[in-house]
Short mmCIF file of C-alpha atoms in Angstrom, two decimals:
data_model
loop_
_atom_site.label_atom_id
_atom_site.label_comp_id
_atom_site.label_asym_id
_atom_site.label_seq_id
_atom_site.Cartn_x
_atom_site.Cartn_y
_atom_site.Cartn_z
CA MET B 20 -18.15 191.67 -139.21
CA ASP B 21 -15.18 193.67 -140.76
CA SER B 22 -13.68 196.69 -139.02
CA GLY B 23 -14.44 199.16 -141.51
CA TRP B 24 -18.38 199.05 -140.94
CA TRP B 25 -19.55 200.10 -137.37
CA ARG B 26 -22.98 201.37 -136.01
CA PRO B 27 -24.34 202.76 -132.57
CA PHE B 28 -25.31 199.80 -130.43
CA SER B 29 -27.96 199.32 -127.69
CA LYS B 30 -27.07 198.35 -124.02
CA THR B 31 -28.04 194.71 -125.11
CA ASP B 32 -24.83 194.46 -127.04
CA SER B 33 -22.54 196.28 -124.53
CA ARG B 34 -20.07 192.97 -124.35
CA VAL B 35 -19.55 192.79 -128.12
CA PRO B 36 -19.32 196.56 -128.99
CA PHE B 37 -16.38 196.99 -126.45
CA GLN B 38 -14.12 194.55 -128.84
CA GLU B 39 -15.48 196.37 -132.12
CA ARG B 40 -15.02 199.88 -131.00
CA PHE B 41 -11.50 199.10 -130.01
CA LEU B 42 -10.53 197.83 -133.73
CA HIS B 43 -12.66 200.76 -135.22
CA GLN B 44 -10.71 203.34 -133.07
CA LYS B 45 -7.37 201.23 -133.80
CA ASN B 46 -7.63 201.17 -137.43
CA SER B 47 -9.64 204.42 -138.19
CA SER B 48 -6.53 206.70 -139.10
CA GLN B 49 -5.62 204.30 -141.75
CA ASP B 50 -8.93 202.86 -143.21
CA GLN B 51 -11.20 206.04 -143.11
CA ASP B 52 -10.34 206.49 -147.02
CA ASN B 53 -11.51 203.05 -148.31
CA LEU B 54 -13.87 201.87 -145.13
CA ASP B 55 -15.49 199.21 -147.21
CA ARG B 56 -13.07 197.47 -149.17
CA PHE B 57 -13.65 194.54 -147.40
CA ILE B 58 -17.21 194.42 -148.04
CA PRO B 59 -17.65 193.37 -152.23
CA ASN B 60 -21.67 193.53 -151.98
CA ARG B 61 -23.68 195.24 -148.99
CA SER B 62 -27.15 193.72 -151.01
CA ALA B 63 -25.89 190.37 -149.90
CA MET B 64 -26.12 191.26 -146.16
CA ASP B 65 -29.11 190.62 -144.03
CA PHE B 66 -28.62 193.75 -141.24
CA GLY B 67 -31.82 192.93 -139.71
CA TYR B 68 -31.20 189.28 -139.45
CA ALA B 69 -27.86 189.88 -138.09
CA HIS B 70 -29.11 192.48 -135.43
CA TYR B 71 -31.60 189.71 -134.49
CA MET B 72 -29.50 186.97 -133.96
CA LEU B 73 -26.77 189.18 -132.29
CA THR B 74 -29.20 190.58 -129.47
CA GLU B 75 -32.72 188.52 -129.33
CA GLY B 76 -31.70 185.47 -131.59
CA THR B 77 -29.65 183.56 -128.78
CA LYS B 78 -32.02 183.99 -125.86
CA GLY B 79 -33.71 180.55 -126.15
CA LYS B 80 -31.93 177.18 -127.00
CA GLU B 81 -34.70 176.01 -129.14
CA ASN B 82 -34.96 178.91 -131.81
CA PRO B 83 -35.83 177.95 -135.02
CA GLU B 84 -33.26 178.30 -138.20
CA VAL B 85 -33.40 181.26 -140.73
CA ILE B 86 -32.31 181.04 -143.89
CA THR B 87 -30.84 184.28 -145.31
CA PRO B 88 -30.32 185.28 -149.18
CA TYR B 89 -26.94 185.13 -148.57
CA GLN B 90 -26.62 181.78 -147.06
CA LYS B 91 -28.75 180.41 -149.54
CA LYS B 92 -26.90 181.89 -152.68
CA LEU B 93 -23.47 180.60 -151.05
CA ALA B 94 -25.33 177.32 -150.47
CA GLU B 95 -26.10 176.89 -153.72
CA ALA B 96 -22.71 177.90 -155.18
CA VAL B 97 -20.86 175.16 -153.33
CA ASN B 98 -23.82 172.62 -153.57
CA ILE B 99 -25.03 172.32 -150.22
CA ASN B 100 -28.60 171.80 -149.55
CA ASP B 101 -28.57 172.81 -146.11
CA GLY B 102 -28.67 176.66 -146.26
CA THR B 103 -28.41 177.01 -142.06
CA ARG B 104 -24.87 175.42 -142.28
CA ILE B 105 -23.61 178.45 -144.00
CA LEU B 106 -22.28 181.41 -141.64
CA ALA B 107 -24.34 180.11 -138.97
CA PHE B 108 -23.45 180.79 -134.90
CA LYS B 109 -23.10 177.29 -133.74
CA ASN B 110 -21.94 176.52 -129.67
CA LYS B 111 -18.73 175.39 -129.16
CA PRO B 112 -18.53 171.35 -129.95
CA PRO B 113 -18.65 169.21 -127.00
CA THR B 114 -15.28 168.09 -125.37
CA PRO B 115 -14.74 164.49 -126.49
CA VAL B 116 -14.70 162.13 -123.48
CA GLU B 117 -11.09 160.46 -122.57
CA LEU B 118 -11.79 156.83 -122.38
CA VAL B 119 -8.46 156.44 -120.59
CA PRO B 120 -7.35 159.22 -118.38
CA ARG B 121 -4.23 161.40 -120.05
CA GLU B 122 -2.36 160.88 -116.63
CA ILE B 123 -2.39 157.19 -117.51
CA LEU B 124 -1.28 157.14 -121.11
CA SER B 125 0.93 160.20 -120.48
CA PRO B 126 2.76 159.72 -116.90
CA PRO B 127 4.10 162.53 -115.20
CA PRO B 128 7.88 162.84 -115.76
CA GLN B 129 9.91 161.61 -112.67
CA SER B 130 11.62 164.16 -110.31
CA LYS B 131 15.05 165.17 -111.29
CA LEU B 132 15.72 165.65 -107.33
CA SER B 133 16.61 162.56 -106.04
CA LYS B 134 17.76 161.80 -102.48
CA PRO B 135 21.32 162.70 -101.86
CA LYS B 136 24.04 159.77 -101.04
CA ARG B 137 24.48 159.87 -97.61
CA CYS B 138 28.30 160.05 -96.45
CA ILE B 139 29.38 157.37 -93.89
CA PRO B 140 32.16 158.21 -91.85
CA GLN B 141 34.89 155.49 -91.95
CA THR B 142 36.40 156.51 -89.02
CA SER B 143 35.41 157.56 -85.23
CA GLU B 144 34.52 160.72 -84.43
CA ARG B 145 36.47 160.60 -80.96
CA THR B 146 38.22 157.72 -78.96
CA LEU B 147 38.06 157.70 -75.47
CA ASP B 148 39.98 155.35 -72.79
CA ALA B 149 37.74 152.97 -70.97
CA PRO B 150 40.28 151.25 -68.32
CA ASP B 151 39.43 148.14 -67.06
CA ILE B 152 36.21 147.21 -69.08
CA LEU B 153 35.61 143.81 -69.04
CA ASP B 154 36.40 141.22 -72.14
CA ASP B 155 33.29 139.40 -71.15
CA PHE B 156 31.25 138.30 -74.56
CA TYR B 157 28.08 137.34 -72.14
CA LEU B 158 27.99 140.82 -70.52
CA ASN B 159 26.08 144.16 -71.15
CA LEU B 160 28.13 146.87 -70.09
CA LEU B 161 27.48 150.23 -71.94
CA ASP B 162 23.96 151.69 -72.60
CA TRP B 163 22.55 155.14 -73.47
CA GLY B 164 19.00 156.49 -72.04
CA SER B 165 16.20 158.74 -73.54
CA ASP B 166 17.63 161.52 -71.29
CA ASN B 167 20.47 161.57 -73.38
CA VAL B 168 23.09 160.39 -70.56
CA LEU B 169 25.47 157.16 -71.41
CA SER B 170 26.18 154.71 -68.55
CA ILE B 171 29.23 152.47 -68.88
CA ALA B 172 30.55 149.97 -66.30
CA LEU B 173 34.16 149.61 -65.68
CA GLU B 174 35.01 146.94 -63.39
CA ASN B 175 33.26 147.73 -60.44
CA THR B 176 32.39 151.21 -61.11
CA VAL B 177 29.45 153.02 -62.98
CA TYR B 178 30.00 156.13 -64.73
CA LEU B 179 27.73 158.58 -66.46
CA TRP B 180 28.00 161.35 -69.61
CA ASN B 181 25.24 163.94 -69.46
CA ALA B 182 25.48 165.00 -73.23
CA SER B 183 23.61 167.94 -72.72
CA ASP B 184 26.58 169.61 -70.98
CA SER B 185 29.19 167.35 -71.56
CA SER B 186 29.57 166.28 -67.75
CA THR B 187 31.04 162.98 -66.27
CA SER B 188 30.27 161.95 -63.01
CA GLU B 189 30.38 158.33 -61.31
CA LEU B 190 27.26 156.87 -59.93
CA VAL B 191 28.64 154.15 -57.83
CA THR B 192 31.28 151.80 -56.90
CA VAL B 193 30.38 148.64 -55.30
CA ASP B 194 32.22 146.38 -53.09
CA GLU B 195 34.67 143.74 -54.00
CA GLU B 196 32.37 141.00 -52.35
CA TYR B 197 29.64 142.15 -54.97
CA GLY B 198 31.31 143.09 -57.88
CA PRO B 199 32.26 143.49 -60.56
CA VAL B 200 29.06 145.16 -62.49
CA THR B 201 28.08 142.84 -65.19
CA SER B 202 25.13 144.88 -66.75
CA VAL B 203 23.61 148.17 -67.03
CA ASN B 204 20.24 149.35 -68.83
CA TRP B 205 18.22 152.31 -68.84
CA ALA B 206 14.37 152.57 -68.11
CA GLN B 207 12.49 154.03 -70.40
CA ASP B 208 11.84 157.59 -68.47
CA GLY B 209 15.85 158.01 -68.88
CA ARG B 210 15.94 158.14 -64.81
CA HIS B 211 16.22 155.03 -63.45
CA LEU B 212 19.04 152.69 -64.31
CA ALA B 213 19.33 149.09 -63.24
CA ILE B 214 22.80 147.29 -62.16
CA GLY B 215 23.20 143.72 -62.24
CA LEU B 216 26.21 142.62 -60.16
CA ASN B 217 28.28 139.29 -60.10
CA ASN B 218 26.52 138.37 -57.09
CA SER B 219 23.15 137.74 -58.69
CA HIS B 220 21.50 141.32 -57.20
CA VAL B 221 20.36 144.03 -58.76
CA GLN B 222 20.30 147.58 -57.82
CA ILE B 223 17.96 150.28 -59.08
CA TRP B 224 19.34 153.85 -58.92
CA ASP B 225 17.57 157.34 -59.41
CA THR B 226 20.11 158.94 -61.49
CA SER B 227 18.91 162.59 -61.36
CA ALA B 228 19.24 162.31 -57.21
CA SER B 229 22.30 159.95 -57.10
CA LYS B 230 20.25 157.61 -54.98
CA GLN B 231 19.99 153.84 -54.60
CA LEU B 232 16.37 153.40 -54.58
CA ARG B 233 16.27 149.42 -53.71
CA THR B 234 18.19 146.00 -54.31
CA LEU B 235 16.43 143.03 -56.15
CA LYS B 236 17.20 139.93 -54.59
CA GLY B 237 16.58 136.29 -54.54
CA GLY B 238 15.79 136.01 -58.55
CA HIS B 239 18.92 134.58 -59.39
CA ARG B 240 21.57 132.40 -57.70
CA THR B 241 24.67 133.76 -59.84
CA ARG B 242 25.80 136.58 -61.93
CA VAL B 243 22.93 138.63 -63.74
CA GLY B 244 24.68 139.61 -67.32
CA SER B 245 21.43 140.81 -69.22
CA LEU B 246 18.49 143.12 -68.07
CA ALA B 247 15.84 144.47 -70.01
CA TRP B 248 12.87 147.36 -69.25
CA ASN B 249 9.28 147.17 -69.63
CA SER B 250 7.67 150.06 -68.32
CA HIS B 251 7.58 149.06 -64.27
CA ILE B 252 8.84 145.53 -65.43
CA LEU B 253 12.17 144.93 -64.96
CA THR B 254 13.79 141.60 -66.75
CA THR B 255 17.03 139.88 -65.84
CA GLY B 256 18.74 137.13 -67.21
CA GLY B 257 21.27 135.13 -64.94
CA MET B 258 24.13 132.45 -65.77
CA ASP B 259 21.67 130.24 -64.03
CA GLY B 260 19.70 130.14 -67.28
CA LYS B 261 16.69 131.81 -65.87
CA ILE B 262 14.60 134.55 -66.85
CA VAL B 263 12.92 136.66 -64.21
CA ASN B 264 10.39 139.54 -64.54
CA ASN B 265 10.70 141.73 -61.64
CA ASP B 266 7.87 144.24 -60.56
CA VAL B 267 9.89 147.42 -58.97
CA ARG B 268 6.80 148.79 -57.42
CA VAL B 269 5.93 145.91 -55.01
CA ARG B 270 7.92 144.39 -52.52
CA SER B 271 7.20 141.16 -53.57
CA HIS B 272 9.32 142.05 -57.03
CA ILE B 273 9.21 138.41 -58.61
CA VAL B 274 6.02 138.16 -60.37
CA GLU B 275 6.92 135.38 -63.32
CA THR B 276 9.77 133.31 -64.21
CA TYR B 277 10.85 132.03 -67.71
CA ARG B 278 12.52 128.66 -67.89
CA GLY B 279 13.88 127.36 -71.08
CA HIS B 280 17.88 127.91 -71.45
CA ASN B 281 19.70 125.52 -69.86
CA GLN B 282 23.09 127.90 -69.61
CA GLU B 283 23.68 131.25 -69.03
CA VAL B 284 21.18 134.15 -70.56
CA CYS B 285 23.13 136.86 -72.11
CA GLY B 286 20.96 138.58 -74.37
CA LEU B 287 17.37 140.08 -73.47
CA LYS B 288 15.49 142.42 -75.35
CA TRP B 289 11.66 143.46 -75.24
CA SER B 290 9.61 144.46 -78.31
CA SER B 291 8.74 148.26 -78.66
CA SER B 292 4.85 147.29 -78.14
CA GLY B 293 6.09 145.40 -74.78
CA HIS B 294 4.41 141.99 -75.74
CA GLN B 295 7.17 140.02 -76.70
CA LEU B 296 10.42 138.89 -74.96
CA ALA B 297 13.56 137.83 -77.00
CA SER B 298 16.23 135.92 -75.26
CA GLY B 299 19.42 134.46 -76.18
CA GLY B 300 21.70 132.18 -74.63
CA ASN B 301 24.85 130.36 -74.31
CA ASP B 302 22.90 127.38 -75.25
CA ASN B 303 22.69 128.67 -78.80
CA VAL B 304 19.10 129.20 -78.70
CA VAL B 305 16.76 131.87 -79.28
CA HIS B 306 13.26 132.28 -77.21
CA ILE B 307 10.43 134.56 -77.85
CA TRP B 308 8.21 134.84 -75.23
CA ASP B 309 4.45 136.31 -74.70
CA ARG B 310 3.48 137.73 -71.59
CA SER B 311 -0.01 136.65 -72.29
CA VAL B 312 0.82 132.90 -73.18
CA VAL B 313 3.31 132.35 -70.12
CA SER B 314 1.04 134.03 -67.67
CA SER B 315 -1.75 131.89 -68.39
CA ASN B 316 0.00 128.80 -69.15
CA SER B 317 3.24 127.26 -68.15
CA PRO B 318 6.85 129.48 -67.51
CA THR B 319 8.17 127.06 -69.99
CA ASN B 320 5.80 127.74 -72.61
CA TRP B 321 7.51 129.72 -74.96
CA LEU B 322 6.19 131.10 -78.20
CA HIS B 323 8.70 130.07 -80.23
CA ARG B 324 12.26 128.78 -80.13
CA PHE B 325 14.91 128.83 -83.00
CA GLU B 326 17.86 126.49 -82.46
CA GLU B 327 19.58 127.20 -86.07
CA HIS B 328 22.60 129.13 -84.28
CA THR B 329 25.58 126.99 -83.42
CA ALA B 330 27.08 129.35 -80.92
CA ALA B 331 26.02 131.48 -78.20
CA VAL B 332 23.39 134.35 -79.21
CA LYS B 333 24.08 137.42 -77.35
CA ALA B 334 23.39 139.99 -80.24
CA LEU B 335 19.57 140.98 -80.51
CA ALA B 336 17.68 143.67 -82.13
CA TRP B 337 14.20 144.26 -82.82
CA CYS B 338 13.31 146.35 -85.64
CA PRO B 339 11.79 149.85 -85.67
CA PHE B 340 9.68 150.16 -88.54
CA GLN B 341 8.67 146.15 -88.21
CA GLY B 342 7.18 145.42 -85.07
CA ASN B 343 7.51 141.52 -85.67
CA LEU B 344 11.03 141.56 -87.29
CA LEU B 345 13.87 140.51 -85.02
CA ALA B 346 17.44 140.29 -85.99
CA SER B 347 20.02 137.94 -83.99
CA GLY B 348 23.54 137.37 -84.12
CA GLY B 349 25.71 134.41 -83.46
CA GLY B 350 28.78 134.16 -81.56
CA GLY B 351 33.00 132.67 -82.75
CA GLY B 352 31.68 129.24 -84.10
CA ASP B 353 28.48 130.65 -85.83
CA HIS B 354 29.35 134.24 -87.74
CA CYS B 355 25.59 134.44 -88.72
CA ILE B 356 23.23 136.83 -88.64
CA LYS B 357 19.49 135.84 -88.95
CA LEU B 358 16.09 137.30 -89.47
CA TRP B 359 12.89 135.90 -87.96
CA ASN B 360 9.32 136.66 -88.20
CA THR B 361 8.17 136.47 -84.44
CA HIS B 362 4.59 136.30 -85.58
CA THR B 363 4.68 133.17 -87.59
CA GLY B 364 8.27 131.69 -86.39
CA ALA B 365 9.87 131.86 -89.98
CA ARG B 366 13.11 132.21 -90.81
CA LEU B 367 13.12 135.13 -93.33
CA ASN B 368 16.96 135.48 -93.85
CA SER B 369 20.63 134.03 -93.10
CA PHE B 370 23.76 135.06 -93.81
CA ASP B 371 27.61 134.44 -92.89
CA THR B 372 29.46 137.63 -91.87
CA GLY B 373 32.95 135.83 -91.52
CA SER B 374 33.12 136.45 -87.71
CA GLN B 375 31.95 136.96 -84.06
CA VAL B 376 28.68 138.76 -84.23
CA CYS B 377 28.97 140.79 -80.30
CA SER B 378 25.93 143.13 -81.05
CA LEU B 379 23.05 144.63 -83.26
CA LEU B 380 21.66 147.94 -83.77
CA TRP B 381 18.97 149.10 -86.44
CA ASN B 382 18.93 152.30 -87.52
CA LYS B 383 16.14 154.24 -86.50
CA ASN B 384 15.93 156.87 -89.60
CA GLU B 385 16.95 154.10 -92.80
CA ARG B 386 16.30 150.13 -93.50
CA GLU B 387 19.79 149.57 -92.56
CA LEU B 388 21.26 147.25 -89.73
CA LEU B 389 24.42 147.60 -88.13
CA SER B 390 26.66 144.81 -86.74
CA SER B 391 29.85 144.59 -84.24
CA HIS B 392 32.27 141.79 -84.46
CA GLY B 393 35.29 140.03 -83.16
CA PHE B 394 38.18 138.42 -84.31
CA THR B 395 39.38 138.79 -86.94
CA LYS B 396 38.54 142.20 -88.18
CA ASN B 397 37.33 143.89 -84.71
CA GLN B 398 34.91 145.98 -87.12
CA LEU B 399 31.39 147.05 -87.35
CA THR B 400 29.51 146.89 -90.49
CA LEU B 401 26.62 148.13 -91.85
CA TRP B 402 24.28 146.18 -94.22
CA LYS B 403 21.33 147.35 -96.14
CA TYR B 404 17.75 145.92 -95.29
CA PRO B 405 16.34 143.49 -96.80
CA SER B 406 19.46 142.83 -99.00
CA MET B 407 21.88 142.59 -96.50
CA VAL B 408 24.32 144.15 -98.69
CA LYS B 409 27.49 145.39 -97.07
CA MET B 410 27.45 149.27 -97.28
CA ALA B 411 30.40 150.17 -94.94
CA GLU B 412 33.01 148.82 -93.18
CA LEU B 413 34.12 151.22 -89.77
CA ASN B 414 37.32 150.32 -88.30
CA GLY B 415 39.56 151.39 -85.51
CA HIS B 416 39.23 148.78 -82.74
CA THR B 417 42.03 146.56 -82.06
CA SER B 418 39.92 143.77 -80.45
CA ARG B 419 36.47 142.61 -80.43
CA VAL B 420 33.55 144.85 -80.31
CA LEU B 421 31.55 143.73 -77.31
CA TYR B 422 29.52 146.22 -76.82
CA MET B 423 27.06 149.00 -78.46
CA THR B 424 24.90 151.58 -77.88
CA GLN B 425 22.71 154.18 -79.70
CA SER B 426 21.99 157.75 -79.11
CA PRO B 427 18.30 158.80 -78.63
CA ASP B 428 17.87 160.69 -81.69
CA GLY B 429 19.66 157.77 -83.92
CA CYS B 430 22.50 159.77 -85.31
CA THR B 431 25.35 158.32 -83.01
CA VAL B 432 26.74 154.91 -82.20
CA ALA B 433 29.17 154.44 -79.18
CA SER B 434 30.88 151.09 -79.18
CA ALA B 435 33.26 149.85 -76.45
CA ALA B 436 36.09 147.03 -77.04
CA ALA B 437 38.18 144.88 -75.39
CA ASP B 438 41.10 147.15 -76.03
CA GLU B 439 39.91 149.34 -73.42
CA THR B 440 38.51 151.97 -75.53
CA LEU B 441 35.06 153.84 -76.10
CA ARG B 442 34.49 154.86 -79.43
CA PHE B 443 31.83 157.31 -81.09
CA TRP B 444 30.51 156.69 -84.66
CA ASN B 445 28.25 158.97 -86.94
CA VAL B 446 27.41 156.12 -88.90
CA PHE B 447 23.54 156.55 -88.94
CA GLY B 448 23.35 160.39 -90.11
CA ASN B 449 20.94 162.61 -89.13
CA PRO B 450 17.43 161.82 -88.85
CA ALA B 451 15.36 161.54 -91.85
CA THR B 452 12.44 163.46 -90.46
CA ALA B 453 14.35 166.64 -89.18
CA GLY B 454 13.60 169.41 -91.25
CA LYS B 455 17.13 170.51 -90.55
CA ALA B 456 20.59 168.76 -89.26
CA ALA B 457 20.31 167.72 -85.93
CA PRO B 458 22.14 169.34 -83.02
CA LYS B 459 25.63 168.37 -82.69
CA ALA B 460 25.54 167.10 -79.13
CA TYR B 461 27.99 164.51 -79.01
CA SER B 462 30.58 165.91 -80.75
CA GLU B 463 32.62 166.45 -77.67
CA PRO B 464 31.80 163.69 -75.22
CA PHE B 465 34.17 163.85 -72.10
CA ALA B 466 35.02 166.78 -73.16
CA LYS B 467 36.93 167.76 -69.97
CA PHE B 468 38.65 164.24 -69.82
CA ASN B 469 41.00 162.12 -71.68
CA ARG B 470 39.89 159.38 -69.72
CA ILE B 471 36.32 158.00 -68.30
CA ARG B 472 38.09 157.65 -65.03
#
C-alpha cells in the first residue's frame, strides 16, 4: 500500500507496521497536503479483505482463494479468467534444481600466488682444507649424523665437528698397522659411530663420551670400505666381496652373511623401512637384499640383481618420498644414473651424466636428486625428478668429488674431494615444511680453524 495511507495496527502485525511507520514519518512533511494522490479510486479497495489477508489469511497453507471486486475488474480488463492471479500474495517460487553443480561449470579461479622460484647458489658457502684425505673411489670417509655432528676420516684420524657450537675435536687416531681409516658411518641415534679399518676390523665409538665400546673382528679378511646401520644391526662390506650383518648388542656379533659380489663391496644403503638393503660393488652389480628372504633361505638368495651398469657402483640412494625407489650411479666406464623399482625389479629410468658418478643424495624437501662427479668437470649436479632435467651445476672442486653427505634438516650438503678440500653447499635450501627459515646452524663450520687438523 501507499505511504499516503496509514491506520493504527494491532500487535499481530507489528513486523509490517514498523516499515510503514518509518516510510510515513519520512514522507509526511512533504506529502501531508496531498495524501491520496497515488490512490485514484478508494471504492475499488477492499480494506476488510486486505486486513484479513495481512493478519489471518496467511495462517493456513490450505486457505481458499477469495476474488475481490478490484481483482475481478482488473481480470476483465486484461482478459484473464482467473481473477485470483491479480494482486495475489504468493510464496516465493522454488529455487531451481541445479542438474550440474555450479562449481563444475564455473571452476574457481586459480590462485595468483605461485610458489617462489628457489635460488640455488652456484658456489660453496665455505671451503676448508682436508689434508691427507684418501683419493680412493671405493671408500666412504664422510658422514653427517642425526645429532648434527659431521665426521670425516683423514688418513689414520677421525675428526668431529659439532654444528651446534661449531666445535671441532679429534676422536681417534689409529695405529699405522690398523690404518688407514676406510669408512665412517653414524648410527641413527647420532651418538654412536662405526669406523672401518684397512686391517678388516670395525670399531664402535660412543662419541659423547669419546670412548671406544668394542671392536668387531672376524667378519672380513680385508679392508672394510662400506658401512650401514639398521637399528642395532651394523652391516659391513669388505674388499673380500662379503656383506656381514653384525648385532652389536651380543658377543657373537655376526648374525648373517650375504654372498653375491665377487669383488669389493663399495656401496651399502638400508631403506628407510629397514627391510631392504642395497649393495653396490666393483663387479658392476647392484643387489637388493630382503632380510626375511635371506634369513629363511640361502645367504646368496638376493631379492633382485641388477647388472646393467658397466662400471663399479658406489653411489646408492633410497628415495625419501617413495620407499621402493632406488637411485644408483656407475663409475668411470659407465657415467649413468639408473632408477629402480625395488618391489618389482624394474628399471624406471637411465641417463648418461657424462662423467664418473661418485655419490648420490635425494633432497628431503623437494623431488630432486644431487650427484657428485669426477673427470672432467668434478662438479655437483642437481636433477629434477622424475623428468631428470638438469637444474644446476655446482663447481669449485678441482678433483673428483668422492664423498657427499647431508645435514639432518636436509638443507646443507658437505662434499669432500681428492683436491683435499671440504665444501659446504646450500643446494637444497630451507625445508618446505618449516614455517620460517631454518636457523643458520651451518654457516660457519670449523669457525676457529682454517684446517681440519
